[in-house]
mmCIF file of C-alpha atoms in Angstrom:
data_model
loop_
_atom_site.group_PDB
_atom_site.id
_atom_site.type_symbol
_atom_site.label_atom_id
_atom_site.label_comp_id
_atom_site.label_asym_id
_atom_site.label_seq_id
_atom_site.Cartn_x
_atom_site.Cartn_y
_atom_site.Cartn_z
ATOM 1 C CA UNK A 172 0.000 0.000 0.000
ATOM 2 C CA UNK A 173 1.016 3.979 -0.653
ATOM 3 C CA UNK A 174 1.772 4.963 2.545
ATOM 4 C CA UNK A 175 0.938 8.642 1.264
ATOM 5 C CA UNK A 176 -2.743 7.338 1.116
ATOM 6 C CA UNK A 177 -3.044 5.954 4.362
ATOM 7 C CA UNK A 178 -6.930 5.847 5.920
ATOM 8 C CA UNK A 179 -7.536 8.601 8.316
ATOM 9 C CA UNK A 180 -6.158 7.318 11.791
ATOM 10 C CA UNK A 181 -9.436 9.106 13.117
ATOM 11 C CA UNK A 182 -11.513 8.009 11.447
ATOM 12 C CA UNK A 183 -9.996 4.641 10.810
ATOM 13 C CA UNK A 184 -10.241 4.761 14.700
ATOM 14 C CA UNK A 185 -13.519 5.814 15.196
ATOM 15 C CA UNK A 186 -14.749 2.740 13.177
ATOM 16 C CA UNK A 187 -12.950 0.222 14.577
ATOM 17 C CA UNK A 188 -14.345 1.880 17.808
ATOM 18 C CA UNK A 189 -17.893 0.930 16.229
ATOM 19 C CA UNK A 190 -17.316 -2.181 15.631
ATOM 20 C CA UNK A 191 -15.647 -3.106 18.955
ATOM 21 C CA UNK A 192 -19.050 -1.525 20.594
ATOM 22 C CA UNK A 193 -21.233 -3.154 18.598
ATOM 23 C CA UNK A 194 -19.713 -6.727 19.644
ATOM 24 C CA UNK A 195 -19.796 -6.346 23.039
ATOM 25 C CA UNK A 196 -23.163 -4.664 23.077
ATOM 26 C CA UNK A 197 -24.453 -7.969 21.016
ATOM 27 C CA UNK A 198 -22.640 -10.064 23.429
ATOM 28 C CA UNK A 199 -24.536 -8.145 26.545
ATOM 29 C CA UNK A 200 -28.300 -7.529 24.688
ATOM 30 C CA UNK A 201 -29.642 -10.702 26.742
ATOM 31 C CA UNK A 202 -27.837 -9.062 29.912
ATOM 32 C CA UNK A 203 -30.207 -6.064 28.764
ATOM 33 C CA UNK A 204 -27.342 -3.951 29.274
ATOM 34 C CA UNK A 205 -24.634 -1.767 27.131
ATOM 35 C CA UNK A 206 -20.882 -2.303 27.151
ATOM 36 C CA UNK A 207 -21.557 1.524 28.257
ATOM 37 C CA UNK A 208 -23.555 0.895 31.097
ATOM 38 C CA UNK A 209 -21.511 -2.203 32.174
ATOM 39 C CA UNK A 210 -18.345 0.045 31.775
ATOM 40 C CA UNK A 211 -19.918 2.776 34.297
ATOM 41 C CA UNK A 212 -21.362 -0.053 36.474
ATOM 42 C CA UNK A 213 -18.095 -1.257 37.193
ATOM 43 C CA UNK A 214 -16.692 1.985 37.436
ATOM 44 C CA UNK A 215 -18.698 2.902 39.850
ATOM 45 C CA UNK A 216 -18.812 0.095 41.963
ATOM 46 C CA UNK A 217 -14.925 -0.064 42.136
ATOM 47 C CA UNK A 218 -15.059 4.009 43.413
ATOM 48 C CA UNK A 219 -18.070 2.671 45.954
ATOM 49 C CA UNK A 220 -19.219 6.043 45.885
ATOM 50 C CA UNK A 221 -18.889 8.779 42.963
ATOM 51 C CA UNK A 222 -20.609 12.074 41.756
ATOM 52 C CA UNK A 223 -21.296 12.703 37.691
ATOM 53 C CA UNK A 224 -18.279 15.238 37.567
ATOM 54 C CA UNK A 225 -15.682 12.967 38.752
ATOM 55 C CA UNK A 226 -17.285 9.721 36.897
ATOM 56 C CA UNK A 227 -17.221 12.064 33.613
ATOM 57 C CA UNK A 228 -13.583 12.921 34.039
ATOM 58 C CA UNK A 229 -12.747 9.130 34.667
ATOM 59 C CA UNK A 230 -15.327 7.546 31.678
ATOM 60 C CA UNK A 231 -14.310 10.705 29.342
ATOM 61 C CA UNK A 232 -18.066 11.129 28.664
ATOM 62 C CA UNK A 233 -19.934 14.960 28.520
ATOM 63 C CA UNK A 234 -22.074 15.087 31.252
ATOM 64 C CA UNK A 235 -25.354 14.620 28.987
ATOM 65 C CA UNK A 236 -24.330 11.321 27.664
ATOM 66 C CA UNK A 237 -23.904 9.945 30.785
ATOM 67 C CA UNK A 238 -26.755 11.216 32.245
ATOM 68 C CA UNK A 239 -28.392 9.523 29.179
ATOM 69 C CA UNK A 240 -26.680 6.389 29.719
ATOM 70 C CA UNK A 241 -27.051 6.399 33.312
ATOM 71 C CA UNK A 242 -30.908 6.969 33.241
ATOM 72 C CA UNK A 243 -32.334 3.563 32.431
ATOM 73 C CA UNK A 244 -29.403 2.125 35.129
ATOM 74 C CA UNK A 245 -31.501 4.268 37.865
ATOM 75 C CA UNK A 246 -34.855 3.554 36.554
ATOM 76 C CA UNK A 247 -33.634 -0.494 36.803
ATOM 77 C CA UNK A 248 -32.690 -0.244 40.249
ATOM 78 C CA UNK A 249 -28.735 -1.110 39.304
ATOM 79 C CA UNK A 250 -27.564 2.575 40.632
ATOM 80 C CA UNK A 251 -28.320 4.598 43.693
ATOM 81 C CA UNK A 252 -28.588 8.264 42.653
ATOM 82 C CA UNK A 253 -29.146 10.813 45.320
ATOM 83 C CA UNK A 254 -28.373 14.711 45.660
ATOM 84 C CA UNK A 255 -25.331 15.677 47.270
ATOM 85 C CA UNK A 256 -24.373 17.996 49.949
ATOM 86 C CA UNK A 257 -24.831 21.177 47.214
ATOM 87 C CA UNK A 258 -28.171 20.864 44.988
ATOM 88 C CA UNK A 259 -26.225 20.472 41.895
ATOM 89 C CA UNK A 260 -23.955 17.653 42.881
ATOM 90 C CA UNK A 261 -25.698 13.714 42.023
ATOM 91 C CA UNK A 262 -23.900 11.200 44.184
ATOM 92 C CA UNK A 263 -23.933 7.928 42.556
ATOM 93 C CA UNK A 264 -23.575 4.243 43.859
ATOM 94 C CA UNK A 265 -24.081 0.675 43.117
ATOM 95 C CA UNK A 266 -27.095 -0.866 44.700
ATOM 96 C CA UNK A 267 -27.240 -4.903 45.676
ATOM 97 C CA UNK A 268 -29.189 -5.382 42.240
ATOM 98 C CA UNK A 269 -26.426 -3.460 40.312
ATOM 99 C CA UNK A 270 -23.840 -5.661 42.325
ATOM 100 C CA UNK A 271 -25.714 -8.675 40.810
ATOM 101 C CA UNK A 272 -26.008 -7.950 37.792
ATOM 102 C CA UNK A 273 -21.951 -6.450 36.956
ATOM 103 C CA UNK A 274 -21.452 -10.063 38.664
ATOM 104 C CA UNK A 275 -23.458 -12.043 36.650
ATOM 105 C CA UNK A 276 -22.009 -9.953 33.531
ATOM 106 C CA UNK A 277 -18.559 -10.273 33.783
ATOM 107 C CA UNK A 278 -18.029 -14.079 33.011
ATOM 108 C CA UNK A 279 -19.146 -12.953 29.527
ATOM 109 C CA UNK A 280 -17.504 -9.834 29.507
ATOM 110 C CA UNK A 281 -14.285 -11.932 30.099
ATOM 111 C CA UNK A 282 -14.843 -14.487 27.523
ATOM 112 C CA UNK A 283 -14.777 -11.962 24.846
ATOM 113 C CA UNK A 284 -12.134 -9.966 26.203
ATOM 114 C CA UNK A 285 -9.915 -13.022 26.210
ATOM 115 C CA UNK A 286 -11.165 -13.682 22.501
ATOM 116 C CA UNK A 287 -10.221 -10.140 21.972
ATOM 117 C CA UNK A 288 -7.140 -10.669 22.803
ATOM 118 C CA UNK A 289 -6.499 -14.033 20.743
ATOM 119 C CA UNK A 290 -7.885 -11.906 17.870
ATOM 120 C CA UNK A 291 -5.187 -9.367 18.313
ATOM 121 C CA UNK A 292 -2.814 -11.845 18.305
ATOM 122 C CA UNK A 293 -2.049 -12.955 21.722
ATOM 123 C CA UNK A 294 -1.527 -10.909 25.562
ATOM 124 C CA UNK A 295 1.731 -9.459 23.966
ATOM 125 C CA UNK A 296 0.266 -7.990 21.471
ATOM 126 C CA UNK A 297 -2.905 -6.999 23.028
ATOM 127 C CA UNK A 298 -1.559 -5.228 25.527
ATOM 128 C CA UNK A 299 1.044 -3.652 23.108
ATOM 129 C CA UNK A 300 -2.509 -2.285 21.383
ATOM 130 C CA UNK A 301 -4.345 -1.073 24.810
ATOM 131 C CA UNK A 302 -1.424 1.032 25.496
ATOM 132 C CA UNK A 303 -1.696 3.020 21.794
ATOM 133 C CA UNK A 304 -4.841 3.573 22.957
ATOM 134 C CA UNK A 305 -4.298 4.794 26.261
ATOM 135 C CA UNK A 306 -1.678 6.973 24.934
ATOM 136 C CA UNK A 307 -4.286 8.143 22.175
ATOM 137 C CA UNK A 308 -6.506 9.360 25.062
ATOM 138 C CA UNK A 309 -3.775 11.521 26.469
ATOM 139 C CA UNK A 310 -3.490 13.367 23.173
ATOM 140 C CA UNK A 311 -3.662 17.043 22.343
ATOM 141 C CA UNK A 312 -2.887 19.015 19.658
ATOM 142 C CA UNK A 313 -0.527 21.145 20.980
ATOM 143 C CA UNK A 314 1.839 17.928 21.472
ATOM 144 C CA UNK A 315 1.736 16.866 17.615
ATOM 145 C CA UNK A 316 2.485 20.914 16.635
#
């Protein structure tokens, strides 16, 4: 290939991004969960307690998509939401349902993980890809110009 035509890392990126989502959420539909909503589950439930600004600085969501994404979590009865010592901060938590449920999800979870990772070509090389991306999520345009 012309390496002067390369895809678009973004977008190239953002695709394989899709993709990735839409196998885990297909793996998780009977769950009647997202790989979203599993992700904040477990996020939340290994902080015990959190409020929606420091969950959106960890999950690097905007605070309406994971207000969005955390609705029908509340409305199930897998998070605690209640207000905070100010009216404006939402204190978040896991309740015994929630507990269940990120514990009856992550034997799956696992499973494809670990098929992720023969797909990628093995824990060498899988991990070799998960740090790209972390690095990726560090970056800023001020430290490519």
């Amino acid at each position: 290939m012309d390496k002067q035509y390369l895809p678009c890392f973004c977008m190239t990126a953002r695709r394989a991004a899709g993709s990735l989502t839409s196998c885990y959420d297909k793996l998780l539909a009977d769950e009647g969960i997202t790989i979203t909503q599993f992700s904040l589950m477990i996020n939340i439930k290994s902080a015990k307690t959190t409020n929606i600004t420091e969950l959106t600085k960890k999950v690097k969501l905007d605070k309406s998509t994971l207000t969005r994404t955390l609705a029908p979590l509340i409305e199930e009865g897998y998070i605690h939401s209640e207000r905070g010592e100010s009216r404006r901060e939402v204190i978040l938590s896991l309740t015994e349902k929630g507990q269940q449920k990120t514990a009856d999800t992550f034997p799956k979870w696992r499973a494809l993980q670990k098929k992720m990772e023969e797909y990628l070509g093995g824990e060498d090389e899988a991990w070799d890809f998960v740090n790209k991306l972390i690095a990726l999520q560090q970056l800023k345009y001020d430290d490519i110009f």
